[in-house]
C-alpha atoms as a printed R data frame, in Angstrom:
    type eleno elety resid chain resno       x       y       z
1   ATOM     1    CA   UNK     A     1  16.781  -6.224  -5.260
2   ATOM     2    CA   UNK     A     2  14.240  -3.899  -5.089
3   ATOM     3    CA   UNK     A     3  14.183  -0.840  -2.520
4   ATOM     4    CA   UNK     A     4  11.318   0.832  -1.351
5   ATOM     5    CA   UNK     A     5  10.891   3.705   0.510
6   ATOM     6    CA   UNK     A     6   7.377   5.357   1.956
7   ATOM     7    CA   UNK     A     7   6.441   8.569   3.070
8   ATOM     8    CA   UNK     A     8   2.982  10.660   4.167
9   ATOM     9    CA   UNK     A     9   2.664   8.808   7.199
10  ATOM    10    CA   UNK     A    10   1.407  10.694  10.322
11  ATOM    11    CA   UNK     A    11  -1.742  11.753  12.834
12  ATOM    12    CA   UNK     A    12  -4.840  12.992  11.709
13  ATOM    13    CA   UNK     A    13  -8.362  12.986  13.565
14  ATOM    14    CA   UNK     A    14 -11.555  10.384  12.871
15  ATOM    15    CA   UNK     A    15 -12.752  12.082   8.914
16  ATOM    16    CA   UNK     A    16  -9.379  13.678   8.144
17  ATOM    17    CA   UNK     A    17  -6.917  12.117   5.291
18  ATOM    18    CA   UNK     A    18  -3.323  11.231   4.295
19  ATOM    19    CA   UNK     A    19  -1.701  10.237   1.238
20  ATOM    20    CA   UNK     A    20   1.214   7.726   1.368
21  ATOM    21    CA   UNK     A    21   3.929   7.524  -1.185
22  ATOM    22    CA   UNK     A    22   6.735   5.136  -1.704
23  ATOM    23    CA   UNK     A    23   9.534   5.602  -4.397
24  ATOM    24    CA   UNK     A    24  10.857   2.256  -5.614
25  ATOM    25    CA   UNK     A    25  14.205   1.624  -7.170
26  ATOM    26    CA   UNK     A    26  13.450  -0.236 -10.433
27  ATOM    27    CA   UNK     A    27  10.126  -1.190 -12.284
28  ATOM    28    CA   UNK     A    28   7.721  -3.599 -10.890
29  ATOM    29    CA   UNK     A    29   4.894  -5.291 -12.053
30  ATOM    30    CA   UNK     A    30   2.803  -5.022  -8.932
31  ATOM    31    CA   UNK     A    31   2.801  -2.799  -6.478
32  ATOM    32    CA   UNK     A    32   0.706  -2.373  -3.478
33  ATOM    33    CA   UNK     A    33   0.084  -1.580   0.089
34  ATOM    34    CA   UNK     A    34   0.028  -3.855   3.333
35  ATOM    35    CA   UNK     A    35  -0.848  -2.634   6.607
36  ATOM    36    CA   UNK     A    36  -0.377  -3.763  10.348
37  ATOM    37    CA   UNK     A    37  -2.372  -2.461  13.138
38  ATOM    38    CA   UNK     A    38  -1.049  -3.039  16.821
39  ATOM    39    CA   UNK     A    39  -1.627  -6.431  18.205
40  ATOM    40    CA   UNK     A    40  -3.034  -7.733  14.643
41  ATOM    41    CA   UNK     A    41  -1.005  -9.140  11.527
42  ATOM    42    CA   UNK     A    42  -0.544  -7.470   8.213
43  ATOM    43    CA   UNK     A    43  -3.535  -7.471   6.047
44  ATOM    44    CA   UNK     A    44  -3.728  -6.309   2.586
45  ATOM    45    CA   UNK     A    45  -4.787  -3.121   1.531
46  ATOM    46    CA   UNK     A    46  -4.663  -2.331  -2.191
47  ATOM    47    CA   UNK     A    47  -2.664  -3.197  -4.999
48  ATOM    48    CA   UNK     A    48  -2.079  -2.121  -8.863
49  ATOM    49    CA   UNK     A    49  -0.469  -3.795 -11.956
50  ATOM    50    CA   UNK     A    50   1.445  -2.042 -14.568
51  ATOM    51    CA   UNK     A    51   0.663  -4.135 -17.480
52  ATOM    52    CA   UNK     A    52  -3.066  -2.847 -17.350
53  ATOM    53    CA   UNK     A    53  -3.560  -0.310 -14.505
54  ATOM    54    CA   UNK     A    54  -6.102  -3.062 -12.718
55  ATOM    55    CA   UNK     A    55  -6.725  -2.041  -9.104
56  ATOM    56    CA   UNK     A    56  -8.071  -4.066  -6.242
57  ATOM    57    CA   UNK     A    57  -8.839  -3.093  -2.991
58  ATOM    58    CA   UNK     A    58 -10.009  -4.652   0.337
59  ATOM    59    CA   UNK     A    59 -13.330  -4.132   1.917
60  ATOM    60    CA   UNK     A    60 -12.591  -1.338   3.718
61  ATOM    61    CA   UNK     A    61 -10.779   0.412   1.396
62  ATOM    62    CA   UNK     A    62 -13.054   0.634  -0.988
63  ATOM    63    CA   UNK     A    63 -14.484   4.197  -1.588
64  ATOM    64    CA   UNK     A    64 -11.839   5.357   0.938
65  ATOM    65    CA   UNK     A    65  -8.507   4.782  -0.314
66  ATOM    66    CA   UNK     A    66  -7.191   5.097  -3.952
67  ATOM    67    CA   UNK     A    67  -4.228   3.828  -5.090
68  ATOM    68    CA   UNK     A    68  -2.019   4.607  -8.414
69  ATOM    69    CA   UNK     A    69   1.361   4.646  -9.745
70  ATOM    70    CA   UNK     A    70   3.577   6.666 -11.681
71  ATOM    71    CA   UNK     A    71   5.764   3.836 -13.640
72  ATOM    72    CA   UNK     A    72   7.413   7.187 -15.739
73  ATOM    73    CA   UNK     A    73   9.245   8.171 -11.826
74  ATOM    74    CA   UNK     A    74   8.609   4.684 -10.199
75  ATOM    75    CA   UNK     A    75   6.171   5.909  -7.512
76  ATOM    76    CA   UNK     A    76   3.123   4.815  -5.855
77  ATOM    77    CA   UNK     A    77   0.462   6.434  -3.744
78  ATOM    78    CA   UNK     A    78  -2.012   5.768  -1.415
79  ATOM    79    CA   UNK     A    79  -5.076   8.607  -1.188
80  ATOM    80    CA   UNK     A    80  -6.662   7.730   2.122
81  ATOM    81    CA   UNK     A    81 -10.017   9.459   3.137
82  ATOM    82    CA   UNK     A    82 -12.612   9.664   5.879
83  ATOM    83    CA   UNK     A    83  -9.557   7.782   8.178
84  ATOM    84    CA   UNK     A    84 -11.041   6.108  11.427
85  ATOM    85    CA   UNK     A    85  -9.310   5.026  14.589
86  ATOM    86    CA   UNK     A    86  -9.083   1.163  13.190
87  ATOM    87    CA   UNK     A    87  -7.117   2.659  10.455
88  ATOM    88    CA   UNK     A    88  -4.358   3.653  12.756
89  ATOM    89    CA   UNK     A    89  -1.342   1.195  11.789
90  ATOM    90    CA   UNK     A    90   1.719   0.792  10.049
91  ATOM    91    CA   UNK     A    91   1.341   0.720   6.809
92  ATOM    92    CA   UNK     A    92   4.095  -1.151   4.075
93  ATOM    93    CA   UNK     A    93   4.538  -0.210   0.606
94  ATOM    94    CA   UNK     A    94   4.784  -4.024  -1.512
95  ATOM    95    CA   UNK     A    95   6.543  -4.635  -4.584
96  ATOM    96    CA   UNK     A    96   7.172  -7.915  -6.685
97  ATOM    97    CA   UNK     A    97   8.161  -8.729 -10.535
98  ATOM    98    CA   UNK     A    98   5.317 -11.451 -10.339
99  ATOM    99    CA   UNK     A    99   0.973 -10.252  -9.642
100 ATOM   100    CA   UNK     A   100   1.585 -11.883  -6.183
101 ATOM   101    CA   UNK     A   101   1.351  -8.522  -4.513
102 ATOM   102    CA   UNK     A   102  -2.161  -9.573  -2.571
103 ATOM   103    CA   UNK     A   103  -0.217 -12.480  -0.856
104 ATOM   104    CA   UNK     A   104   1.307 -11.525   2.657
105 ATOM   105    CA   UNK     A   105   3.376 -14.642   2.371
106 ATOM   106    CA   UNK     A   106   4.432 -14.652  -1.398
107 ATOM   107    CA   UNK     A   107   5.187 -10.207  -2.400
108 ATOM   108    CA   UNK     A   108   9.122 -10.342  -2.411
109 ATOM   109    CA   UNK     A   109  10.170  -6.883  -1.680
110 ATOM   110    CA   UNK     A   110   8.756  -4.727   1.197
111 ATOM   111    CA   UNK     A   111   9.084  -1.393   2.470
112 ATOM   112    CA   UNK     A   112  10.249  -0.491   6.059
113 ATOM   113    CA   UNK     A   113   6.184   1.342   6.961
114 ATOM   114    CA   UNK     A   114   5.529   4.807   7.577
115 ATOM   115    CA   UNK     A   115   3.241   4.806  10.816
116 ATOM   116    CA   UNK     A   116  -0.692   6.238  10.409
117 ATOM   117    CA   UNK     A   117  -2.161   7.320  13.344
118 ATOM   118    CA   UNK     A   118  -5.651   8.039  13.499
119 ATOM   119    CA   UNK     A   119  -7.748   9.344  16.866
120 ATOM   120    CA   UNK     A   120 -11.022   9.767  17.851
């Protein structure tokens, strides 16, 4: 079973930034980030695979956010800049042993969110 644990969430205005981390237990071979605004479901954000250091992000992450790991101390991050008001949510650091970790309904292993709140 892998744990996960985030941290870095918090309030900043419209332009400011925040960088999320989440410590895992064990090795993975994806890691990633989910995120789940009030009223909406969770929607991918970014993820990044060990083997190769491949990235992907969604649309409106890219040029924003920047995601990378540290497999040495099992750690991930999330760099988030320019943050707007529809980037307020809570946001889920995603783990799995398979390169499912785009796939709301397939990444095993979930963090509990660290809450990003962003105002206008």
């Amino acid at each position: 079973q892998v744990q996960l644990a985030e941290s870095g969430g918090g309030s900043v205005q419209a332009g400011g930034s925040l960088k999320l981390t989440c410590t895992t237990s064990e090795y993975s071979y994806c890691m990633g980030w989910f995120r789940q605004a009030p009223g909406k479901g969770r929607e991918a954000v970014a993820q990044i695979y060990s083997r190769d250091g491949d990235t992907n992000y969604a649309d409106f992450a890219k040029g924003r956010f920047t995601i990378a790991r540290d497999n040495a101390n099992n750690t991930l991050s999330l760099e988030m800049n320019n943050l707007q008001p529809e980037d307020t949510a809570t946001y889920y650091c995603v783990a799995d042993r398979r390169p499912v970790c785009k796939f709301l309904d397939r990444v095993a292993y979930w963090g509990q969110g660290t809450q990003v709140t962003v105002s206008s």
